[in-house]
Short mmCIF file of C-alpha atoms in Angstrom, two decimals:
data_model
loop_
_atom_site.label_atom_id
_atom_site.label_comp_id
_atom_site.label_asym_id
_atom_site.label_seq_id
_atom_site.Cartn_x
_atom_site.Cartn_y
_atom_site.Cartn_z
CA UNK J 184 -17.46 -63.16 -18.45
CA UNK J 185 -15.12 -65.13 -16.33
CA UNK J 186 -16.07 -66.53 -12.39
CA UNK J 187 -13.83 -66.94 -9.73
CA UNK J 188 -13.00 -70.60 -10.09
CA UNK J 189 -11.96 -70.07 -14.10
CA UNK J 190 -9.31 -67.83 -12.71
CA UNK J 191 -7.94 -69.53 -9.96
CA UNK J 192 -7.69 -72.25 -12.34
CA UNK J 193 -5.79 -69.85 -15.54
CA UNK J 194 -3.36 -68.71 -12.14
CA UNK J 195 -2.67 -72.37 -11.70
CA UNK J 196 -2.00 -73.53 -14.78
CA UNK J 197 0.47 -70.10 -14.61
CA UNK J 198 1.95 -70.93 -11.93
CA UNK J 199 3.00 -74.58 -13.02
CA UNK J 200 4.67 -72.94 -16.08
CA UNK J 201 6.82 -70.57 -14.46
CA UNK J 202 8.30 -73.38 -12.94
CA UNK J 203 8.53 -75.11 -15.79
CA UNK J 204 10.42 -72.47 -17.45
CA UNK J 205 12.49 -72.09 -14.13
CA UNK J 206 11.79 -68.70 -13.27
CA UNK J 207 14.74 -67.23 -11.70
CA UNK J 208 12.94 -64.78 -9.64
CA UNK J 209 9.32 -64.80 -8.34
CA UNK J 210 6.84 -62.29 -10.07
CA UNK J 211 4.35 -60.91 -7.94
CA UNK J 212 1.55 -59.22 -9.44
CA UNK J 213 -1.30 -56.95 -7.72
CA UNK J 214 -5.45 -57.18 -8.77
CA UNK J 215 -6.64 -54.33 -8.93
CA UNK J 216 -10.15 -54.61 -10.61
CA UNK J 217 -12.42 -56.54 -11.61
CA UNK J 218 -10.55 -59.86 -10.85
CA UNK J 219 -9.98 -58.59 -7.48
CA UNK J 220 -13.48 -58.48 -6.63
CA UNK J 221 -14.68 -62.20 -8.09
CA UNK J 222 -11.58 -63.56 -6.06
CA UNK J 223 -13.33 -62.10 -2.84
CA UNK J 224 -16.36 -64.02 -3.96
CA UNK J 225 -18.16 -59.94 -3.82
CA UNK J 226 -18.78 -60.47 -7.53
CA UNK J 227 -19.72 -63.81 -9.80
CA UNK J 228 -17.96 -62.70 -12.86
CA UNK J 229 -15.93 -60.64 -14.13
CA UNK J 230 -15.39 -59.36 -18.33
CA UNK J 231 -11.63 -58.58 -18.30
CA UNK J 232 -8.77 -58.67 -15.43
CA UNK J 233 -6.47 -55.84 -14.31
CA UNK J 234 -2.86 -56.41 -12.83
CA UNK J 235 -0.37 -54.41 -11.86
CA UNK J 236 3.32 -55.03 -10.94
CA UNK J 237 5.84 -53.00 -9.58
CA UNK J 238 8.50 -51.93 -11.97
CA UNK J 239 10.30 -53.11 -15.52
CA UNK J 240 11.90 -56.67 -13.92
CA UNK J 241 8.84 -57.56 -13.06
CA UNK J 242 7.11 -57.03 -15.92
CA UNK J 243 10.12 -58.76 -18.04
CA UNK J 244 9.20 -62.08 -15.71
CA UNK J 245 5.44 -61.43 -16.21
CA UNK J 246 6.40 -61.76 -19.92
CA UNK J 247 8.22 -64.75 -20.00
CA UNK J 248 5.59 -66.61 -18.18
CA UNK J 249 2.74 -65.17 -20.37
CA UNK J 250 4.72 -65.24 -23.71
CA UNK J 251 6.72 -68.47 -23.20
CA UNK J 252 5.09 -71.56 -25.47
CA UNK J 253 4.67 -74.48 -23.14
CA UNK J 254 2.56 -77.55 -24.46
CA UNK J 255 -0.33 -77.56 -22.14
CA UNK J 256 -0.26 -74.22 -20.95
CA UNK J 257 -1.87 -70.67 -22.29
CA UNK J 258 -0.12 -68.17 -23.95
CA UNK J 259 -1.06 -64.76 -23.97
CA UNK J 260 -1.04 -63.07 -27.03
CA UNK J 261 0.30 -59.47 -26.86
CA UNK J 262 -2.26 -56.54 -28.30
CA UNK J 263 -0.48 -54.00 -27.47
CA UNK J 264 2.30 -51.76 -25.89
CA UNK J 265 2.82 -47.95 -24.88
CA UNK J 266 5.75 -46.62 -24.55
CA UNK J 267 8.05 -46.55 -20.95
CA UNK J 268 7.75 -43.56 -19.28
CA UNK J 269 9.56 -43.29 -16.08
CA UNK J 270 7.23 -41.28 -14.25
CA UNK J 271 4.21 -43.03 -15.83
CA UNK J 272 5.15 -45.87 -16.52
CA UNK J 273 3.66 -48.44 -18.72
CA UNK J 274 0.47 -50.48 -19.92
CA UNK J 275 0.19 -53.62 -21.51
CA UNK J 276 -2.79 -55.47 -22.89
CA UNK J 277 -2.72 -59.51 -23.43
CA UNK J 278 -5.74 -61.61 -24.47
CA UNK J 279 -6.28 -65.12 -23.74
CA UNK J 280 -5.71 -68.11 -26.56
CA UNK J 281 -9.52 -68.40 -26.02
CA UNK J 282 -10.30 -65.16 -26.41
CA UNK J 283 -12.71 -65.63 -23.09
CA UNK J 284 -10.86 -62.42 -21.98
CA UNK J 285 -7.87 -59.62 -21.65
CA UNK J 286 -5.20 -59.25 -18.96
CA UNK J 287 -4.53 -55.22 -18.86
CA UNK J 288 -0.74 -55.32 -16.86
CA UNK J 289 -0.14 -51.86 -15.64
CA UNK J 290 3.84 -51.51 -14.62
CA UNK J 291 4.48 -49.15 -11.82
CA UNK J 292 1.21 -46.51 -12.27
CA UNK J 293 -1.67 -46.85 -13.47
CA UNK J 294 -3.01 -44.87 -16.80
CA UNK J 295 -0.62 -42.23 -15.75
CA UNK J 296 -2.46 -42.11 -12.68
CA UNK J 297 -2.18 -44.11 -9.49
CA UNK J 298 0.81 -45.42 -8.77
CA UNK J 299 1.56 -48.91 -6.65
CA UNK J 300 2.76 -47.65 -3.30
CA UNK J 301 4.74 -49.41 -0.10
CA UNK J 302 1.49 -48.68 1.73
CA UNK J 303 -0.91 -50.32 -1.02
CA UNK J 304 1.56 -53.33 -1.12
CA UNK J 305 1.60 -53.82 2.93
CA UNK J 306 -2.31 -54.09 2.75
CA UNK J 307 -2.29 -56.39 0.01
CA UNK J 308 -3.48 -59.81 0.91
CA UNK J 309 -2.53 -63.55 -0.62
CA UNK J 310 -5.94 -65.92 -0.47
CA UNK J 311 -5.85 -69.46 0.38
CA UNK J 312 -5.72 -71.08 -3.18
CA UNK J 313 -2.67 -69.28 -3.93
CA UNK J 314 -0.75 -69.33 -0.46
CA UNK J 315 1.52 -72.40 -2.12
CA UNK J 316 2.48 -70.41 -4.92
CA UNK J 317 6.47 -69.98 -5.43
CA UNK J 318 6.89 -68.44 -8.93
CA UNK J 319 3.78 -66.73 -10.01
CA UNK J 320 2.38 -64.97 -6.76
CA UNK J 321 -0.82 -63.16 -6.71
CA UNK J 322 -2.09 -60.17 -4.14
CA UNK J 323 -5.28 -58.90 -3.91
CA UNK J 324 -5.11 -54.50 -3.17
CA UNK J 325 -7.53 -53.67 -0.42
CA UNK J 326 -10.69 -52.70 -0.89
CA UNK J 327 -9.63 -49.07 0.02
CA UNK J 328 -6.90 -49.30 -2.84
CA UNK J 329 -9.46 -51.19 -5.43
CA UNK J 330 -11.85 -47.93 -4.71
CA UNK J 331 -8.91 -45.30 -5.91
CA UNK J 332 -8.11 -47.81 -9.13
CA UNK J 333 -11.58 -47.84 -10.19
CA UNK J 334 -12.16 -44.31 -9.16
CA UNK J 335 -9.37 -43.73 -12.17
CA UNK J 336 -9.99 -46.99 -14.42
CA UNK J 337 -13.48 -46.75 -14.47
CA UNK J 338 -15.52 -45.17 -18.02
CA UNK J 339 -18.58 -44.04 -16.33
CA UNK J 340 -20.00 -47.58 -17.00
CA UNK J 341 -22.62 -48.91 -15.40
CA UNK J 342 -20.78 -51.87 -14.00
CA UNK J 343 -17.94 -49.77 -12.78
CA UNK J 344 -20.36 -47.52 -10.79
CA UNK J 345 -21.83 -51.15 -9.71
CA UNK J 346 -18.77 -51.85 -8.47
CA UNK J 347 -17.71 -49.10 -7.46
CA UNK J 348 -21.09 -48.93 -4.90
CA UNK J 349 -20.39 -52.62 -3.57
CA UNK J 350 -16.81 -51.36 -1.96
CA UNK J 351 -19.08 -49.32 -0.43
CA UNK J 352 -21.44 -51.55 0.56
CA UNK J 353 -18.56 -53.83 2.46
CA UNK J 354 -17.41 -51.14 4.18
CA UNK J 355 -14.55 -48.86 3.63
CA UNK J 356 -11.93 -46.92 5.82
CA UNK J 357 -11.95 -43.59 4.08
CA UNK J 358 -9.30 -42.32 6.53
CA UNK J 359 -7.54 -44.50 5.20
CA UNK J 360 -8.30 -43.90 1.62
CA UNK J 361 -7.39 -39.55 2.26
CA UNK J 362 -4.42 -40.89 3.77
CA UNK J 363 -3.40 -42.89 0.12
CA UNK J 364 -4.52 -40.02 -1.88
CA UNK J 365 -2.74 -37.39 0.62
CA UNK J 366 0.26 -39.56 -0.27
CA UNK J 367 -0.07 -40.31 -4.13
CA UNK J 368 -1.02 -36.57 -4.88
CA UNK J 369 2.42 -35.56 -3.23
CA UNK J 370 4.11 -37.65 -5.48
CA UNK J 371 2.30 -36.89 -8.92
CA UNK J 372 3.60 -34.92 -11.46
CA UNK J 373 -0.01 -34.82 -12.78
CA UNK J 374 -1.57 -34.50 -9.49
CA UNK J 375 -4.18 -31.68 -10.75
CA UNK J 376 -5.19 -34.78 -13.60
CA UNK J 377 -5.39 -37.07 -10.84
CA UNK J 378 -7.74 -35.15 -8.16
CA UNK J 379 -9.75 -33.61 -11.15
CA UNK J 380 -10.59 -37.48 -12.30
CA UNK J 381 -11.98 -38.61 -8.51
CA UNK J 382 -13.52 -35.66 -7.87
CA UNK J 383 -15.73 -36.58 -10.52
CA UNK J 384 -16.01 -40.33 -9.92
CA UNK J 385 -17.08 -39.68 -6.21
CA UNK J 386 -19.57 -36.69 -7.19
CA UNK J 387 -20.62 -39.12 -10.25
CA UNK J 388 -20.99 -41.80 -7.82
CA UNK J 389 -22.88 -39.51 -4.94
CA UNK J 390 -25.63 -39.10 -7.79
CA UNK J 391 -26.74 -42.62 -7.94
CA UNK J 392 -26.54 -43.10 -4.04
CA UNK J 393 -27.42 -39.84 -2.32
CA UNK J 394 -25.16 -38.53 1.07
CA UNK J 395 -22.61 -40.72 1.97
CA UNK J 396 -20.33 -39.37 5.00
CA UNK J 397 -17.28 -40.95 3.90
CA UNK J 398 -17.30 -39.77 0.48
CA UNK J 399 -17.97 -36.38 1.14
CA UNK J 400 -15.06 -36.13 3.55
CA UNK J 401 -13.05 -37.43 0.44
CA UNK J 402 -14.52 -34.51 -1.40
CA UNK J 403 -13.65 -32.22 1.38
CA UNK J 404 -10.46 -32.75 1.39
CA UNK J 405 -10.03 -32.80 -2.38
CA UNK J 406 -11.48 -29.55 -2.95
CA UNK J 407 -9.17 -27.90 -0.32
CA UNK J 408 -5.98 -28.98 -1.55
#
């Protein structure tokens, strides 16, 4: 498990390599997990992080500054690689030198699911530690968005429902969170995948926490499309 000042410190020592390698273009990439979450200071630790960036460029700049061997600095080592899809895009999965934990880089959709809209990237937010960063930029999704990723990420464990119960613990805008999936379900060619796998997250998740007025508006709406 890895806390919140372990990563800021790995997205340093990142960041100082893709300038040492000159990066021609910035590469922004998006928490959506896990990471996310110990970055708010919501959770200590975290066991692996998830990322997500926006298209194929990216990714080929996410690789260079992961792959590239720099004296000093980590490389990730490459586990594996599915296949580019255009309309599902792809996932990667690096491990630290260390092996203290993965990196999971989603490009454009995630797990054939979710997708990285305009709207999630307007909402996304830069903290503090990583407001000087030129080269290797790092957003944190909303808490709205990091409730759809888990609600398709997540394996029924019990620190995904954890999480998954914190979000709503902070306080979420589930207008706003119908809106996204009003949005995302328009645009999926698996849509019926998609609203089958939330569906059962939020009735999954209604089990452990009794009536929740939000979620059962999201459940509404889902069962009427």
């Amino acid at each position: 498990m890895i806390d919140r000042q372990y990563i800021v410190n790995e997205f340093y020592k990142l960041e100082e390599k893709a300038e040492i390698i000159n990066l021609q273009e910035h590469v922004s990439v998006y928490l959506i997990g896990g990471g996310n979450l110990a970055l708010r200071g919501v959770k200590e630790s975290t066991k692996d992080i998830d990322i997500i960036v926006k298209n194929k460029t990216q990714f080929s700049l996410l690789t260079k500054v992961f792959e590239t061997p720099i004296h000093g600095r980590p490389i990730y080592l490459r586990q594996y690689k599915s296949e580019w899809d255009y309309n599902l895009g792809m996932s990667v999965r690096y491990k630290h030198p260390s092996g203290d934990y993965f990196i999971d880089v989603f490009i454009k959709r995630v797990l054939g699911g979710l997708y990285l809209s305009k709207n999630m990237i307007q909402r996304a937010e830069i903290i503090p530690e990583f407001s000087q960063h030129r080269f290797f930029k790092i957003y944190l999704i909303s808490k709205e968005d990091i409730f759809l990723f888990k609600c398709v990420t997540s394996l029924e464990r019990i620190r995904d429902t954890e999480d998954l119960i914190t979000l709503i613990e902070m306080g979420l805008d589930y207008n706003l969170i119908i809106e996204e999936l009003k949005h995302q379900l328009s645009k999926n060619p698996d849509s019926l995948r998609l609203k089958t796998l939330i569906q059962n997250r939020i009735e999954n998740i209604l089990e452990y926490i009794g009536e929740i007025k939000g979620l059962k508006a999201i459940l509404q709406y889902l069962n009427h499309i």
